[in-house]
Amino acid sequence: MKPTVAVLMGSDSDAPSLKPCGDTLRGLGIPFVAKVLSAHRTPDETVAFVKSAKARGFKVIIAAAGGAAHLAGVAAAHTPLPVIGIPVETPSFKGIDSLLSTAQMPAGTPVATVAVGPAGVKNAAFLAARILALGDTKLGKALEKYKKETKEKILGKKIKL
Amino acid sequence: MKPTVAVLMGSDSDAPSLKPCGDTLRGLGIPFVAKVLSAHRTPDETVAFVKSAKARGFKVIIAAAGGAAHLAGVAAAHTPLPVIGIPVETPSFKGIDSLLSTAQMPAGTPVATVAVGPAGVKNAAFLAARILALGDTKLGKALEKYKKETKEKILGKKIKL
Amino acid sequence: MKPTVAVLMGSDSDAPSLKPCGDTLRGLGIPFVAKVLSAHRTPDETVAFVKSAKARGFKVIIAAAGGAAHLAGVAAAHTPLPVIGIPVETPSFKGIDSLLSTAQMPAGTPVATVAVGPAGVKNAAFLAARILALGDTKLGKALEKYKKETKEKILGKKIKL
Amino acid sequence: MKPTVAVLMGSDSDAPSLKPCGDTLRGLGIPFVAKVLSAHRTPDETVAFVKSAKARGFKVIIAAAGGAAHLAGVAAAHTPLPVIGIPVETPSFKGIDSLLSTAQMPAGTPVATVAVGPAGVKNAAFLAARILALGDTKLGKALEKYKKETKEKILGKKIKL
Amino acid sequence: MKPTVAVLMGSDSDAPSLKPCGDTLRGLGIPFVAKVLSAHRTPDETVAFVKSAKARGFKVIIAAAGGAAHLAGVAAAHTPLPVIGIPVETPSFKGIDSLLSTAQMPAGTPVATVAVGPAGVKNAAFLAARILALGDTKLGKALEKYKKETKEKILGKKIKL
Amino acid sequence: MKPTVAVLMGSDSDAPSLKPCGDTLRGLGIPFVAKVLSAHRTPDETVAFVKSAKARGFKVIIAAAGGAAHLAGVAAAHTPLPVIGIPVETPSFKGIDSLLSTAQMPAGTPVATVAVGPAGVKNAAFLAARILALGDTKLGKALEKYKKETKEKILGKKIKL
Amino acid sequence: MKPTVAVLMGSDSDAPSLKPCGDTLRGLGIPFVAKVLSAHRTPDETVAFVKSAKARGFKVIIAAAGGAAHLAGVAAAHTPLPVIGIPVETPSFKGIDSLLSTAQMPAGTPVATVAVGPAGVKNAAFLAARILALGDTKLGKALEKYKKETKEKILGKKIKL
Amino acid sequence: MKPTVAVLMGSDSDAPSLKPCGDTLRGLGIPFVAKVLSAHRTPDETVAFVKSAKARGFKVIIAAAGGAAHLAGVAAAHTPLPVIGIPVETPSFKGIDSLLSTAQMPAGTPVATVAVGPAGVKNAAFLAARILALGDTKLGKALEKYKKETKEKILGKKIKL
């Protein structure tokens, strides 16, 4: 099946922490590709990929970067597709640098920013799914099923304080 | 034309600062409704509106709130539609409270967070447009035209330092 | 004995860190129930529980959540009871997100916010106790006894620098 | 009528910004006294007042202070009554100093912290009201009425974006 | 004289606050050009300019941007010249977003970051001058003269407390 | 009378905001000199002044600086006298930069840091007074008198909420 | 020898991290006592100790506390002696809460704040020494000797990058 | 070969974390010396070294310090050479203190600040190289080669999400 989501990351060292994003996309049946493309170290290749993404059938781009996190913004500058930014947690500043670098975009070039941390990594996939489900009833049902199962799992929890 | 975007705000005092969101949606030809609905002061009405939004033809929900900004999160909890959160600037903490309350959502309930400040207000509309344009070629052209005009305006600027 | 305090948490993974809250309530002889109820993943059940809490005899609600911590705010929106919010420490932002999401509530829907960290977890119980002691002399005596013992323990410490 | 709430502030310069707290208490029919008492500049008088508060019939203490905001904490150390802390906004740090100084109390001495800013000032009164309403049905009705009126006012708002 | 410094800014609205940079360069006799080029709104033109900068005789690039401030980083990715980043103060976050977006660059693509605020704007010029003075004795003398005059001006100040 | 306190500031533009420090010293009868000496723009003169301060009869040095506030630290490095640092409020970061640059000194070179803001400016004088009063009974009495008057002024305040 | 410095800490769990303060005082030959006294859990005993400190021959009080760190401020309110505040690092907020709670004191009640972290712990002792050395030539010589030895140790370091 | 870069650090404990700076300089064939010189503990030696640096043939000074990080600023005050500041990560505040102390310099004394963390350590070397390459074609080629190899390494990465 042709991939509709591209997951870009600035460094292959981010791959392990982005695994839950891939797992969630797979779990919802969304075909995707994952690529290492850096805004700073492979700028020409990044621009080339993003510019051609729409024509090649991609519908949503997810971009994960940390620190001076420019990848999602660069992507949003070169494509009309919705771009989801994952602000990667950083050793010193814990991702507040990544969050501000990703969210505080100028008018006209929005990045749909999700949370710093593992929940954000998964939510990039869920947000892509919500967007794609606008035109894909089957995906809408997969999301609904996930929601219902989550609810039941939580309500079934027995805790003791 | 039937509205496809709902712009919710926690307080009518937010309306003036959200004007550029409405202007941008209008400028791109996207029909929308704007409503004052508070997660804390009209919780039942908020939930009722959001729950019925998809069935009533809405495709994207934009929710603006400040401080302990729960509105976008509450919306995302009650609808499968993509929800865009605008973190409203606050008098004391300048919107860092709003940004964290909007972005740091748990897995399964994503909020597409945009910037604090006027650029974010406009970008909520642009992000909605990018999402809707996936299924609307005419809107895609409107976005392209806007982008081109912006570029030309910038390149035509003469500055003196 | 009928529980007068409900301790809600957004995820069962918070239970271990909330143990000291349960221990303190037990130590002061305050009957309570603890439940996993998420503002985002089980929103309907959360609202239903909170709406019925007063009628079922609860007097104080303690709600613990992290990140975009909406649980205490949602509770305060649906009950006239005093709601105590515990901002749970988070991996990336250490709970400053939780603190701001819990404390910065709009007028009319207060959340009595306690500290991020283990002291806050205990203090949620102590604050509930101070509130309940206004109508319960025996509990007031238990609090007094605790205070005296704490003082004596501290004054008895021998340290060496 | 004998006052049940004492509103303490570290400086008379805080009085104007605390006015909405007084207005809210009055609006709900809660008798109160307001006093300037500083943790640092009138420490003995502060301690003396707080120590005798319960015996004199007070049920809730509200303490407002800014910067190294110790007033609420000092109050909580010398009374078994519930103490509500209002972190006053400060010129340089906008109240983040006040918030942390008020909220991050050690175990055994809780301060029920409300928001920095005008909403917090009102919420100190609303939180006191929720606490007092546990033993005062009439006050509970006044709170209910306020809530209903607020809801209707919001739902009646017409906005234009 | 052929310009050796290019001062880029993301928006013409930044020009007034960047005036002291131009004044300082002029005062030191350094020929420069100033251009509005946005990393997000004119990405292709920005890349084209930066890529050709060295060949056209530029020796230092100064890039000023605010918020998710990617301009200096994008420049550093496409040129081997030293790039100086001015983090522009922003309405909501006062430039801490700009500072982190500018300074926290990944290995291999350094941005020489100066202060947020007017001193930083001037220091971008002074830093360019120090760099250029390594190969320009006359400029070194101009810097020395400035330093001496500044010192004398300060030592001549009469103040009264 | 020979001055015992030297008040140093990095720029004469700081003089107006430091006026309350001078007023307080004068009010307590402490002779002082005030000088503009910059750690960065008149480094040699600063070092020379500080190195000779003890021999010339100074007992306490107060140093006020903002931003990358090195003045107090440089003073502490070149004198065995107690050095009090006033972190000056800054336009962008409101003095958190000054506070951290002043307080976070390495072991062996302490700076007695006071608050950012007007209270800190006065407290630099009061702290100098407390230090000098260890060897000056008359000054101790002046401090006591000030404290008593402050207390009476506060207790005499009538406020209305 | 009669102690001239009192080192107070809010909890005996702080003792290990305060050890370097004791070591430094001992190394400089300054007699001291160390006591566990909490502003919140033993408030009466704390006030009593501080009030009598001057009469009992103490010259400097060092107070270490974390979180809503009121101990140094309470001490400064009840004694005319110079009070040095050590802001203790905290698990969640790393001591920024302690730093602001300690430094941002109101006018008239200064706390000489040192760094968060081990350097601050030692510097509390060095600052006390600088203050005491104003009236103690022998201590002045001990400080000088320490400084010289430190310098020689550093200059003797051989490093390899 | 005569060293053109001096790498200064405030403490020999910083040496291990600065190793990548040395490795990068060596890899690019830039001769350098590394020295432990503290702005606070060896102030005279630091000033002497920096003052003579230009005459001894140095072209760029790299200064690494943490906390109240004054070393780079002190260097910039005493030399006309370009000074690169590495803000060292700190245990409590993770280097935000170092970053602000290094970057927020007053006009006339610029410090070229790089990132907190390992990338910044390397980038200090790369920035020095970009500056030196303005007058050294061979170094320019070494930089180009490094850039090309980096790009190829990244593009060759195979990842799996």
PDB file of N, CA and C in Angstrom, chain C residues 72-127:
ATOM      1  N   ALA C  72      -8.385  17.762  37.848  1.00  0.00           N
ATOM      2  CA  ALA C  72      -8.907  18.524  38.978  1.00  0.00           C
ATOM      3  C   ALA C  72      -9.838  19.637  38.481  1.00  0.00           C
ATOM      4  N   GLY C  73      -9.476  20.269  37.390  1.00  0.00           N
ATOM      5  CA  GLY C  73     -10.317  21.335  36.841  1.00  0.00           C
ATOM      6  C   GLY C  73     -11.654  20.812  36.362  1.00  0.00           C
ATOM      7  N   VAL C  74     -11.632  19.686  35.669  1.00  0.00           N
ATOM      8  CA  VAL C  74     -12.886  19.072  35.223  1.00  0.00           C
ATOM      9  C   VAL C  74     -13.746  18.722  36.429  1.00  0.00           C
ATOM     10  N   ALA C  75     -13.123  18.174  37.471  1.00  0.00           N
ATOM     11  CA  ALA C  75     -13.880  17.847  38.682  1.00  0.00           C
ATOM     12  C   ALA C  75     -14.518  19.109  39.263  1.00  0.00           C
ATOM     13  N   ALA C  76     -13.714  20.166  39.391  1.00  0.00           N
ATOM     14  CA  ALA C  76     -14.237  21.408  39.985  1.00  0.00           C
ATOM     15  C   ALA C  76     -15.373  22.003  39.160  1.00  0.00           C
ATOM     16  N   ALA C  77     -15.390  21.703  37.854  1.00  0.00           N
ATOM     17  CA  ALA C  77     -16.446  22.240  36.989  1.00  0.00           C
ATOM     18  C   ALA C  77     -17.770  21.523  37.202  1.00  0.00           C
ATOM     19  N   HIS C  78     -17.722  20.301  37.729  1.00  0.00           N
ATOM     20  CA  HIS C  78     -18.945  19.495  37.807  1.00  0.00           C
ATOM     21  C   HIS C  78     -19.413  19.216  39.224  1.00  0.00           C
ATOM     22  N   THR C  79     -18.774  19.797  40.217  1.00  0.00           N
ATOM     23  CA  THR C  79     -19.204  19.572  41.596  1.00  0.00           C
ATOM     24  C   THR C  79     -19.073  20.863  42.383  1.00  0.00           C
ATOM     25  N   PRO C  80     -19.930  21.073  43.376  1.00  0.00           N
ATOM     26  CA  PRO C  80     -19.739  22.231  44.260  1.00  0.00           C
ATOM     27  C   PRO C  80     -18.801  21.924  45.435  1.00  0.00           C
ATOM     28  N   LEU C  81     -18.312  20.687  45.515  1.00  0.00           N
ATOM     29  CA  LEU C  81     -17.419  20.324  46.625  1.00  0.00           C
ATOM     30  C   LEU C  81     -16.055  20.973  46.451  1.00  0.00           C
ATOM     31  N   PRO C  82     -15.315  21.161  47.547  1.00  0.00           N
ATOM     32  CA  PRO C  82     -13.926  21.609  47.399  1.00  0.00           C
ATOM     33  C   PRO C  82     -13.104  20.528  46.699  1.00  0.00           C
ATOM     34  N   VAL C  83     -12.308  20.939  45.710  1.00  0.00           N
ATOM     35  CA  VAL C  83     -11.473  20.009  44.950  1.00  0.00           C
ATOM     36  C   VAL C  83     -10.008  20.360  45.197  1.00  0.00           C
ATOM     37  N   ILE C  84      -9.228  19.366  45.586  1.00  0.00           N
ATOM     38  CA  ILE C  84      -7.794  19.544  45.821  1.00  0.00           C
ATOM     39  C   ILE C  84      -7.049  18.935  44.643  1.00  0.00           C
ATOM     40  N   GLY C  85      -6.156  19.696  44.034  1.00  0.00           N
ATOM     41  CA  GLY C  85      -5.418  19.208  42.874  1.00  0.00           C
ATOM     42  C   GLY C  85      -3.986  18.866  43.222  1.00  0.00           C
ATOM     43  N   ILE C  86      -3.566  17.653  42.882  1.00  0.00           N
ATOM     44  CA  ILE C  86      -2.158  17.256  43.041  1.00  0.00           C
ATOM     45  C   ILE C  86      -1.499  17.297  41.666  1.00  0.00           C
ATOM     46  N   PRO C  87      -0.578  18.220  41.447  1.00  0.00           N
ATOM     47  CA  PRO C  87       0.122  18.266  40.154  1.00  0.00           C
ATOM     48  C   PRO C  87       1.223  17.207  40.137  1.00  0.00           C
ATOM     49  N   VAL C  88       1.048  16.175  39.323  1.00  0.00           N
ATOM     50  CA  VAL C  88       1.973  15.042  39.317  1.00  0.00           C
ATOM     51  C   VAL C  88       3.260  15.422  38.568  1.00  0.00           C
ATOM     52  N   GLU C  89       4.402  15.035  39.140  1.00  0.00           N
ATOM     53  CA  GLU C  89       5.691  15.273  38.462  1.00  0.00           C
ATOM     54  C   GLU C  89       5.718  14.559  37.115  1.00  0.00           C
ATOM     55  N   THR C  90       6.260  15.218  36.095  1.00  0.00           N
ATOM     56  CA  THR C  90       6.307  14.637  34.760  1.00  0.00           C
ATOM     57  C   THR C  90       7.755  14.414  34.332  1.00  0.00           C
ATOM     58  N   PRO C  91       7.987  13.428  33.421  1.00  0.00           N
ATOM     59  CA  PRO C  91       9.369  13.106  33.053  1.00  0.00           C
ATOM     60  C   PRO C  91      10.116  14.296  32.430  1.00  0.00           C
ATOM     61  N   SER C  92       9.487  15.023  31.512  1.00  0.00           N
ATOM     62  CA  SER C  92      10.236  16.081  30.837  1.00  0.00           C
ATOM     63  C   SER C  92      10.252  17.374  31.638  1.00  0.00           C
ATOM     64  N   PHE C  93       9.076  17.850  32.013  1.00  0.00           N
ATOM     65  CA  PHE C  93       9.009  19.190  32.590  1.00  0.00           C
ATOM     66  C   PHE C  93       8.892  19.180  34.108  1.00  0.00           C
ATOM     67  N   LYS C  94       9.024  18.027  34.709  1.00  0.00           N
ATOM     68  CA  LYS C  94       9.171  17.897  36.159  1.00  0.00           C
ATOM     69  C   LYS C  94       7.944  18.390  36.929  1.00  0.00           C
ATOM     70  N   GLY C  95       6.835  18.595  36.216  1.00  0.00           N
ATOM     71  CA  GLY C  95       5.635  18.983  36.934  1.00  0.00           C
ATOM     72  C   GLY C  95       5.305  20.463  36.867  1.00  0.00           C
ATOM     73  N   ILE C  96       6.156  21.271  36.239  1.00  0.00           N
ATOM     74  CA  ILE C  96       5.782  22.678  36.118  1.00  0.00           C
ATOM     75  C   ILE C  96       4.572  22.790  35.186  1.00  0.00           C
ATOM     76  N   ASP C  97       4.499  21.874  34.188  1.00  0.00           N
ATOM     77  CA  ASP C  97       3.310  21.828  33.346  1.00  0.00           C
ATOM     78  C   ASP C  97       2.072  21.465  34.172  1.00  0.00           C
ATOM     79  N   SER C  98       2.216  20.468  35.014  1.00  0.00           N
ATOM     80  CA  SER C  98       1.101  20.019  35.844  1.00  0.00           C
ATOM     81  C   SER C  98       0.672  21.127  36.815  1.00  0.00           C
ATOM     82  N   LEU C  99       1.664  21.797  37.411  1.00  0.00           N
ATOM     83  CA  LEU C  99       1.352  22.849  38.385  1.00  0.00           C
ATOM     84  C   LEU C  99       0.554  23.969  37.742  1.00  0.00           C
ATOM     85  N   LEU C 100       1.009  24.444  36.581  1.00  0.00           N
ATOM     86  CA  LEU C 100       0.315  25.552  35.927  1.00  0.00           C
ATOM     87  C   LEU C 100      -1.057  25.105  35.427  1.00  0.00           C
ATOM     88  N   SER C 101      -1.159  23.878  34.918  1.00  0.00           N
ATOM     89  CA  SER C 101      -2.450  23.365  34.429  1.00  0.00           C
ATOM     90  C   SER C 101      -3.458  23.175  35.555  1.00  0.00           C
ATOM     91  N   THR C 102      -2.948  23.000  36.759  1.00  0.00           N
ATOM     92  CA  THR C 102      -3.837  22.754  37.896  1.00  0.00           C
ATOM     93  C   THR C 102      -4.190  24.048  38.611  1.00  0.00           C
ATOM     94  N   ALA C 103      -3.208  24.926  38.773  1.00  0.00           N
ATOM     95  CA  ALA C 103      -3.419  26.126  39.596  1.00  0.00           C
ATOM     96  C   ALA C 103      -4.121  27.264  38.859  1.00  0.00           C
ATOM     97  N   GLN C 104      -3.816  27.443  37.572  1.00  0.00           N
ATOM     98  CA  GLN C 104      -4.232  28.690  36.907  1.00  0.00           C
ATOM     99  C   GLN C 104      -5.684  28.659  36.407  1.00  0.00           C
ATOM    100  N   MET C 105      -6.598  28.252  37.279  1.00  0.00           N
ATOM    101  CA  MET C 105      -8.015  28.082  36.923  1.00  0.00           C
ATOM    102  C   MET C 105      -8.732  29.432  36.801  1.00  0.00           C
ATOM    103  N   PRO C 106      -9.757  29.485  35.942  1.00  0.00           N
ATOM    104  CA  PRO C 106     -10.525  30.722  35.795  1.00  0.00           C
ATOM    105  C   PRO C 106     -11.458  30.939  37.003  1.00  0.00           C
ATOM    106  N   ALA C 107     -11.883  32.181  37.159  1.00  0.00           N
ATOM    107  CA  ALA C 107     -12.721  32.559  38.304  1.00  0.00           C
ATOM    108  C   ALA C 107     -13.991  31.724  38.360  1.00  0.00           C
ATOM    109  N   GLY C 108     -14.341  31.270  39.524  1.00  0.00           N
ATOM    110  CA  GLY C 108     -15.568  30.523  39.730  1.00  0.00           C
ATOM    111  C   GLY C 108     -15.358  29.030  39.853  1.00  0.00           C
ATOM    112  N   THR C 109     -14.211  28.547  39.446  1.00  0.00           N
ATOM    113  CA  THR C 109     -13.931  27.107  39.462  1.00  0.00           C
ATOM    114  C   THR C 109     -12.585  26.864  40.120  1.00  0.00           C
ATOM    115  N   PRO C 110     -12.483  27.087  41.428  1.00  0.00           N
ATOM    116  CA  PRO C 110     -11.165  27.002  42.077  1.00  0.00           C
ATOM    117  C   PRO C 110     -10.695  25.570  42.250  1.00  0.00           C
ATOM    118  N   VAL C 111      -9.394  25.384  42.145  1.00  0.00           N
ATOM    119  CA  VAL C 111      -8.756  24.130  42.544  1.00  0.00           C
ATOM    120  C   VAL C 111      -7.741  24.468  43.628  1.00  0.00           C
ATOM    121  N   ALA C 112      -7.852  23.802  44.757  1.00  0.00           N
ATOM    122  CA  ALA C 112      -6.898  24.005  45.857  1.00  0.00           C
ATOM    123  C   ALA C 112      -5.650  23.219  45.532  1.00  0.00           C
ATOM    124  N   THR C 113      -4.639  23.909  45.024  1.00  0.00           N
ATOM    125  CA  THR C 113      -3.458  23.223  44.497  1.00  0.00           C
ATOM    126  C   THR C 113      -2.407  23.030  45.589  1.00  0.00           C
ATOM    127  N   VAL C 114      -1.842  21.827  45.641  1.00  0.00           N
ATOM    128  CA  VAL C 114      -0.745  21.560  46.574  1.00  0.00           C
ATOM    129  C   VAL C 114       0.546  21.384  45.787  1.00  0.00           C
ATOM    130  N   ALA C 115       1.634  21.078  46.486  1.00  0.00           N
ATOM    131  CA  ALA C 115       2.967  21.048  45.866  1.00  0.00           C
ATOM    132  C   ALA C 115       3.139  19.898  44.887  1.00  0.00           C
ATOM    133  N   VAL C 116       3.971  20.103  43.885  1.00  0.00           N
ATOM    134  CA  VAL C 116       4.510  19.018  43.083  1.00  0.00           C
ATOM    135  C   VAL C 116       5.500  18.251  43.954  1.00  0.00           C
ATOM    136  N   GLY C 117       5.449  16.922  43.912  1.00  0.00           N
ATOM    137  CA  GLY C 117       6.394  16.102  44.673  1.00  0.00           C
ATOM    138  C   GLY C 117       5.727  15.414  45.850  1.00  0.00           C
ATOM    139  N   PRO C 118       6.490  14.563  46.549  1.00  0.00           N
ATOM    140  CA  PRO C 118       5.919  13.742  47.623  1.00  0.00           C
ATOM    141  C   PRO C 118       5.243  14.557  48.729  1.00  0.00           C
ATOM    142  N   ALA C 119       5.778  15.744  49.049  1.00  0.00           N
ATOM    143  CA  ALA C 119       5.167  16.548  50.107  1.00  0.00           C
ATOM    144  C   ALA C 119       3.757  16.963  49.692  1.00  0.00           C
ATOM    145  N   GLY C 120       3.577  17.292  48.424  1.00  0.00           N
ATOM    146  CA  GLY C 120       2.259  17.666  47.940  1.00  0.00           C
ATOM    147  C   GLY C 120       1.268  16.517  48.025  1.00  0.00           C
ATOM    148  N   VAL C 121       1.753  15.322  47.731  1.00  0.00           N
ATOM    149  CA  VAL C 121       0.885  14.133  47.796  1.00  0.00           C
ATOM    150  C   VAL C 121       0.341  13.960  49.212  1.00  0.00           C
ATOM    151  N   LYS C 122       1.226  14.100  50.200  1.00  0.00           N
ATOM    152  CA  LYS C 122       0.771  14.011  51.605  1.00  0.00           C
ATOM    153  C   LYS C 122      -0.110  15.197  51.962  1.00  0.00           C
ATOM    154  N   ASN C 123       0.270  16.363  51.493  1.00  0.00           N
ATOM    155  CA  ASN C 123      -0.471  17.568  51.877  1.00  0.00           C
ATOM    156  C   ASN C 123      -1.891  17.600  51.316  1.00  0.00           C
ATOM    157  N   ALA C 124      -2.131  16.899  50.211  1.00  0.00           N
ATOM    158  CA  ALA C 124      -3.508  16.797  49.733  1.00  0.00           C
ATOM    159  C   ALA C 124      -4.367  16.167  50.826  1.00  0.00           C
ATOM    160  N   ALA C 125      -3.813  15.130  51.470  1.00  0.00           N
ATOM    161  CA  ALA C 125      -4.545  14.476  52.554  1.00  0.00           C
ATOM    162  C   ALA C 125      -4.672  15.400  53.772  1.00  0.00           C
ATOM    163  N   PHE C 126      -3.588  16.076  54.101  1.00  0.00           N
ATOM    164  CA  PHE C 126      -3.650  16.977  55.271  1.00  0.00           C
ATOM    165  C   PHE C 126      -4.610  18.136  55.027  1.00  0.00           C
ATOM    166  N   LEU C 127      -4.644  18.621  53.799  1.00  0.00           N
ATOM    167  CA  LEU C 127      -5.558  19.725  53.496  1.00  0.00           C
ATOM    168  C   LEU C 127      -7.008  19.240  53.585  1.00  0.00           C
TER     169      LEU C 127
END
